[in-house]
Amino acid sequence: MTAEIIDGKVIAADLRARVADEVARVKREHNLVPGLAVVLVGNDPASEVYVRSKHTQTQAAGMASFEHKLPTDVSQQDLLTLVAKLNRDPAVHGILVQLPLPKGLNTEAVINAIDPAKDVDGLHPNNAGRLAGGFEALSPCTPLGCIILTKSVHASLEGMNAIVIGRSNLVGRPLVQLLLNENATVTIAHSRSRDLPGLVRKADLVYAAVGRPEMVRGDWLKPGATVIDVGINRIPKEDGKTRLVGDVAYQEALAVAGAITPVPGGVGQMTVACLLVNTLRAACAIAGLPKPAV
Ligand code: NDP
């Protein structure tokens, strides 16, 4: 048996096309142009690549894209002043401050300063709390993408046993809440969990969000399980270059799983597509329009 490969590229492209259709509709019917502002502090090369990709994809979806680049040594006060300005700007419906911030800046204070209605990263405590309470909320993009990928295989997750490995605010914790909303039965594992292979073996749905290359082995999996690999790890190759691998031993898992996301080409593709979804949803909510059809 070889697992079905869940093609994040195709699923993300379909999602982006549906967002673009809805953006065109709200523009036509309500003269509303959703706008996303991305704030990049410093010149971390990986962050610059992400920000460029967000800018291109936002524009391709027909939305307005505003980029703000600040120097590494920007003061906390100047960063907060920019966030306050974006909070007031009626052309901006989504604000994303690219993380990690350079040392010396207080990330928590910056996240808390973002208007929760424009918090398209879903990290503000208002949104995290609303999600945990089962209320309507802007949810973090990567976990949203994980749910969409899972639902490309299973129409309903009701009653399925899911395990989420990793409990970060960005991925693991919100993913658990989204799975609960889908009526899955969820285990959350972390670095102190005992007998991780035994816990994983019970799961129909396995989410690995750890940051340890190929940690989840093929013989940990229940045959037929659906595996969503969030990990992005750069490991050295013999020729001095690097290659990307996930948190799951992909070749081993292929022989046991029912379906699996590749790295690259899986979850990573979904994150920016879901950012576009959140920006469209935020714009409609701020304008008092019904939730868009995506
Ligand atoms: P964090 O470092 O914030 O969290 C890692 C989690 O893994 C922690 O909860 C930690 O447990 C747990 N962990 C560490 N070691 C083990 C272990 N041996 N056994 C079980 N659990 C362990 O990472 P993120 O959540 O931010 O990211 C996780 C991965 O996902 C990374 O590879 C990152 O690059 C990737 N990522 C990918 C995205 C995408 O778009 N595809 C987006 C965001 C992240 P504890 O809490 O006990 O320390």
Coordinates of C-alpha atoms and ligand atoms in Angstrom, one line a residue:
M1 CA 0.0 0.0 0.0
T2 CA 1.2 3.5 -0.8
A3 CA -0.4 6.5 0.8
E4 CA -2.4 9.0 -1.1
I5 CA -0.3 12.2 -1.4
I6 CA -2.2 15.3 -0.3
D7 CA -1.2 17.9 -2.8
G8 CA -1.0 21.2 -0.9
K9 CA 0.0 23.1 -4.1
V10 CA -3.2 22.2 -5.9
I11 CA -5.5 22.7 -2.9
A12 CA -3.9 26.1 -2.1
A13 CA -4.2 27.2 -5.7
D14 CA -7.9 26.3 -5.7
L15 CA -8.4 28.2 -2.4
R16 CA -6.6 31.3 -3.8
A17 CA -8.8 31.2 -6.9
R18 CA -12.0 31.0 -4.7
V19 CA -10.7 33.9 -2.6
A20 CA -10.0 35.9 -5.8
D21 CA -13.6 35.3 -6.9
E22 CA -15.0 36.5 -3.6
V23 CA -12.7 39.5 -3.6
A24 CA -14.0 40.4 -7.1
R25 CA -17.6 40.0 -5.9
V26 CA -17.2 42.3 -2.8
K27 CA -15.5 44.8 -5.0
R28 CA -18.3 44.7 -7.5
E29 CA -21.2 44.6 -5.1
H30 CA -19.9 46.7 -2.2
N31 CA -17.0 48.7 -3.6
L32 CA -14.8 47.0 -0.9
V33 CA -11.2 46.3 -1.6
P34 CA -9.7 44.1 1.2
G35 CA -6.3 45.3 2.2
L36 CA -3.4 43.5 4.0
A37 CA -0.5 45.3 5.7
V38 CA 2.6 43.3 6.4
V39 CA 5.2 44.7 8.7
L40 CA 8.8 43.4 8.4
V41 CA 11.4 44.4 11.0
G42 CA 15.0 43.8 10.0
N43 CA 16.4 41.8 7.1
D44 CA 16.1 38.1 8.1
P45 CA 16.4 36.3 4.7
A46 CA 13.7 33.7 5.4
S47 CA 11.3 36.4 6.6
E48 CA 12.0 38.5 3.5
V49 CA 11.1 35.5 1.3
Y50 CA 7.8 35.0 3.2
V51 CA 6.9 38.7 3.0
R52 CA 7.6 38.8 -0.8
S53 CA 5.4 35.8 -1.3
K54 CA 2.6 37.3 0.8
H55 CA 2.8 40.5 -1.2
T56 CA 2.6 38.8 -4.6
Q57 CA -0.2 36.5 -3.6
T58 CA -2.3 39.3 -2.0
Q59 CA -2.1 41.3 -5.2
A60 CA -2.8 38.3 -7.4
A61 CA -6.0 37.8 -5.4
G62 CA -7.1 41.3 -6.2
M63 CA -6.5 42.7 -2.7
A64 CA -4.5 45.8 -1.7
S65 CA -1.0 45.0 -0.3
F66 CA 0.8 47.4 2.0
E67 CA 4.4 46.6 2.9
H68 CA 6.2 48.4 5.8
K69 CA 9.9 47.7 6.2
L70 CA 11.5 48.9 9.4
P71 CA 15.2 48.7 10.4
T72 CA 16.4 46.1 12.9
D73 CA 17.1 48.8 15.5
V74 CA 13.6 50.3 15.3
S75 CA 12.4 51.3 18.8
Q76 CA 9.5 49.5 20.4
Q77 CA 7.6 52.8 20.5
D78 CA 8.0 53.4 16.8
L79 CA 6.8 49.9 16.0
L80 CA 3.7 50.4 18.2
T81 CA 3.1 53.8 16.6
L82 CA 3.0 52.1 13.2
V83 CA 0.6 49.4 14.4
A84 CA -1.7 52.1 15.9
K85 CA -1.6 53.9 12.5
L86 CA -2.6 50.7 10.7
N87 CA -5.3 50.0 13.2
R88 CA -6.9 53.4 12.3
D89 CA -6.4 53.1 8.5
P90 CA -9.7 52.2 6.8
A91 CA -7.9 50.8 3.7
V92 CA -6.2 48.1 6.0
H93 CA -8.3 45.1 7.1
G94 CA -5.5 42.8 8.0
I95 CA -2.3 43.5 9.9
L96 CA 0.5 40.9 10.1
V97 CA 3.7 41.6 11.9
Q98 CA 6.3 39.1 10.6
L99 CA 7.7 37.0 13.4
P100 CA 10.2 36.4 14.8
L101 CA 11.0 40.0 15.7
P102 CA 14.6 41.0 16.3
K103 CA 15.9 40.7 19.9
G104 CA 15.1 43.6 22.1
L105 CA 11.5 44.0 20.8
N106 CA 8.6 42.8 22.9
T107 CA 6.6 40.5 20.7
E108 CA 3.7 40.0 23.1
A109 CA 3.2 43.8 23.4
V110 CA 3.2 44.2 19.6
I111 CA 0.7 41.4 19.1
N112 CA -1.5 42.8 21.9
A113 CA -1.5 46.2 20.2
I114 CA -3.1 44.9 17.0
D115 CA -6.8 45.6 16.6
P116 CA -8.3 42.0 17.1
A117 CA -10.6 42.7 14.2
K118 CA -7.5 43.1 11.9
D119 CA -5.5 40.3 13.6
V120 CA -5.2 38.0 10.5
D121 CA -2.5 35.9 12.2
G122 CA -5.0 35.0 14.9
L123 CA -2.4 35.5 17.7
H124 CA -4.1 38.3 19.7
P125 CA -5.4 37.0 23.1
N126 CA -8.9 38.0 22.1
N127 CA -8.9 35.7 19.1
A128 CA -7.0 32.9 20.9
G129 CA -9.5 33.1 23.7
R130 CA -12.5 33.2 21.4
L131 CA -11.2 30.2 19.5
A132 CA -10.7 28.3 22.7
G133 CA -14.2 29.2 23.8
G134 CA -15.7 27.9 20.6
F135 CA -16.7 31.3 19.4
E136 CA -16.2 32.9 15.9
A137 CA -12.6 34.1 15.7
L138 CA -9.8 34.9 13.3
S139 CA -7.7 31.7 13.7
P140 CA -4.0 31.2 12.9
C141 CA -3.3 30.4 9.2
T142 CA -1.2 27.3 9.4
P143 CA -3.7 25.3 11.6
L144 CA -6.6 26.5 9.3
G145 CA -4.6 25.1 6.4
C146 CA -4.1 21.8 8.2
I147 CA -7.9 21.4 8.7
I148 CA -8.5 22.1 5.0
L149 CA -5.9 19.6 3.9
T150 CA -7.5 16.9 6.3
K151 CA -10.9 17.7 4.9
S152 CA -9.7 17.1 1.3
V153 CA -9.4 13.4 2.5
H154 CA -12.2 13.1 5.1
A155 CA -15.5 15.1 4.6
S156 CA -16.2 14.8 8.3
L157 CA -13.7 14.5 11.2
E158 CA -16.4 13.7 13.7
G159 CA -15.4 11.1 16.3
M160 CA -11.9 10.5 14.8
N161 CA -8.9 10.2 17.1
A162 CA -6.4 13.0 16.4
I163 CA -3.0 13.6 17.9
V164 CA -1.3 17.0 17.6
I165 CA 2.4 16.8 18.5
G166 CA 3.5 20.3 19.5
R167 CA 1.8 22.9 21.7
S168 CA 2.9 26.3 20.4
N169 CA 0.5 29.2 20.2
L170 CA 1.2 29.5 16.5
V171 CA 0.4 25.9 15.5
G172 CA -0.3 23.2 18.1
R173 CA -2.8 24.9 20.5
P174 CA -5.0 26.5 17.9
L175 CA -5.0 23.3 15.8
V176 CA -6.4 21.4 18.8
Q177 CA -9.2 24.0 19.1
L178 CA -10.1 23.7 15.4
L179 CA -10.1 19.9 15.6
L180 CA -12.4 20.1 18.6
N181 CA -14.7 22.4 16.6
E182 CA -14.8 19.6 14.0
N183 CA -15.8 17.1 16.7
A184 CA -12.6 15.1 16.6
T185 CA -11.3 13.5 19.8
V186 CA -7.9 15.2 20.4
T187 CA -4.7 14.3 22.2
I188 CA -2.0 17.0 22.4
A189 CA 1.5 15.8 22.9
H190 CA 4.7 17.7 23.6
S191 CA 8.3 17.2 24.8
R192 CA 7.2 15.8 28.2
S193 CA 4.7 13.3 26.8
R194 CA 5.4 9.7 27.7
D195 CA 5.4 6.9 25.1
L196 CA 4.8 9.2 22.1
P197 CA 4.9 6.3 19.6
G198 CA 2.1 4.5 21.6
L199 CA 0.0 7.7 21.6
V200 CA 0.5 8.2 17.8
R201 CA -0.4 4.6 17.1
K202 CA -3.9 5.2 18.4
A203 CA -4.6 8.2 16.1
D204 CA -6.5 8.3 12.8
L205 CA -5.2 11.8 12.2
V206 CA -1.6 12.7 13.0
Y207 CA -0.4 16.3 13.0
A208 CA 3.4 16.8 13.5
A209 CA 4.4 20.4 14.5
V210 CA 7.6 19.9 16.4
G211 CA 10.6 21.2 14.4
R212 CA 12.6 17.9 14.6
P213 CA 13.6 16.4 11.3
E214 CA 11.8 13.1 10.6
M215 CA 11.1 12.4 14.2
V216 CA 7.8 10.6 13.6
R217 CA 8.7 7.1 12.2
G218 CA 6.6 4.9 9.9
D219 CA 6.2 2.2 12.6
W220 CA 4.6 4.8 15.0
L221 CA 1.6 5.1 12.6
K222 CA -1.7 3.3 12.7
P223 CA -2.1 1.7 9.2
G224 CA -4.3 4.0 7.0
A225 CA -3.8 7.1 9.2
T226 CA -3.9 10.5 7.7
V227 CA -0.6 12.4 8.3
I228 CA -0.3 16.2 8.2
D229 CA 3.4 17.2 8.4
V230 CA 3.8 20.8 9.5
G231 CA 7.5 20.7 10.1
I232 CA 9.9 22.6 8.0
N233 CA 13.5 21.6 8.7
R234 CA 16.5 22.5 6.6
I235 CA 19.2 19.7 6.7
P236 CA 22.6 19.7 5.1
K237 CA 23.2 17.6 2.0
E238 CA 26.5 16.0 1.0
D239 CA 27.1 18.7 -1.7
G240 CA 27.1 21.4 0.9
K241 CA 23.6 22.6 0.0
T242 CA 20.5 22.0 2.2
R243 CA 17.2 20.2 1.6
L244 CA 13.8 20.6 3.3
V245 CA 12.4 17.7 5.4
G246 CA 9.3 17.5 7.6
D247 CA 8.9 16.2 11.1
V248 CA 7.7 12.8 9.7
A249 CA 10.0 10.2 8.1
Y250 CA 8.2 10.6 4.7
Q251 CA 9.4 7.4 2.9
E252 CA 8.6 5.2 5.8
A253 CA 5.2 6.8 6.4
L254 CA 4.3 6.4 2.7
A255 CA 4.2 2.7 3.2
V256 CA 1.9 2.8 6.2
A257 CA -0.3 5.9 6.1
G258 CA -3.6 6.2 4.2
A259 CA -2.8 9.8 3.1
I260 CA 0.1 12.2 3.8
T261 CA 1.3 15.7 3.0
P262 CA 4.8 16.1 1.5
V263 CA 7.4 18.6 2.6
P264 CA 7.7 20.9 0.6
G265 CA 4.4 21.0 -1.2
G266 CA 2.0 20.4 1.7
V267 CA 1.1 22.6 4.7
G268 CA 3.5 25.4 3.7
Q269 CA 1.5 26.1 0.6
M270 CA -1.7 26.6 2.6
T271 CA -0.4 29.1 5.1
V272 CA -0.4 32.2 2.8
A273 CA -3.6 31.0 1.1
C274 CA -5.3 31.0 4.5
L275 CA -3.9 34.4 5.3
L276 CA -5.8 35.7 2.2
V277 CA -9.0 33.9 3.5
N278 CA -8.5 35.7 6.9
T279 CA -8.0 39.1 5.3
L280 CA -11.2 38.7 3.2
R281 CA -13.1 37.5 6.2
A282 CA -11.8 40.4 8.3
A283 CA -12.7 43.0 5.6
C284 CA -16.2 41.7 5.3
A285 CA -16.7 41.6 9.1
I286 CA -15.3 45.2 9.5
A287 CA -17.6 46.4 6.7
G288 CA -20.6 44.7 8.3
L289 CA -21.1 42.3 5.4
P290 CA -22.1 38.6 5.7
K291 CA -19.2 36.0 6.0
P292 CA -17.8 35.4 2.5
A293 CA -18.3 32.0 0.8
V294 CA -14.7 30.9 1.5
Ligands
NDP1 P1 7.8 25.6 18.5 O1 9.3 25.4 18.7 O2 7.2 26.8 19.0 O3 7.1 24.3 19.2 C1 7.5 23.0 19.1 C2 6.7 22.1 19.9 O4 7.2 20.8 19.7 C3 6.7 22.4 21.4 O5 5.4 22.3 21.9 C4 7.6 21.3 22.0 O6 7.2 20.8 23.3 C5 7.4 20.1 21.0 N1 8.5 19.2 21.0 C6 9.8 19.5 21.0 N2 10.5 18.4 21.0 C7 9.6 17.3 21.1 C8 9.7 15.9 21.3 N3 10.9 15.3 21.3 N4 8.6 15.2 21.4 C9 7.4 15.8 21.3 N5 7.2 17.1 21.2 C10 8.3 17.9 21.1 O7 7.5 25.3 17.0 P2 6.3 25.8 16.0 O8 5.0 25.3 16.5 O9 6.4 27.3 15.8 O10 6.7 25.1 14.7 C11 6.8 23.6 14.6 C12 7.3 23.2 13.2 O11 6.4 23.7 12.2 C13 8.6 23.9 12.8 O12 9.3 22.9 12.0 C14 8.3 25.1 12.0 O13 9.3 25.4 11.1 C15 7.0 24.5 11.3 N6 6.1 25.6 10.9 C16 5.6 25.5 9.6 C17 4.7 26.4 9.1 C18 4.2 26.2 7.7 O14 3.7 27.1 7.2 N7 4.3 25.0 7.2 C19 4.3 27.5 9.9 C20 4.7 27.5 11.3 C21 5.6 26.5 11.7 P3 7.3 21.7 24.6 O15 6.1 22.7 24.5 O16 7.2 20.8 25.7 O17 8.6 22.4 24.5

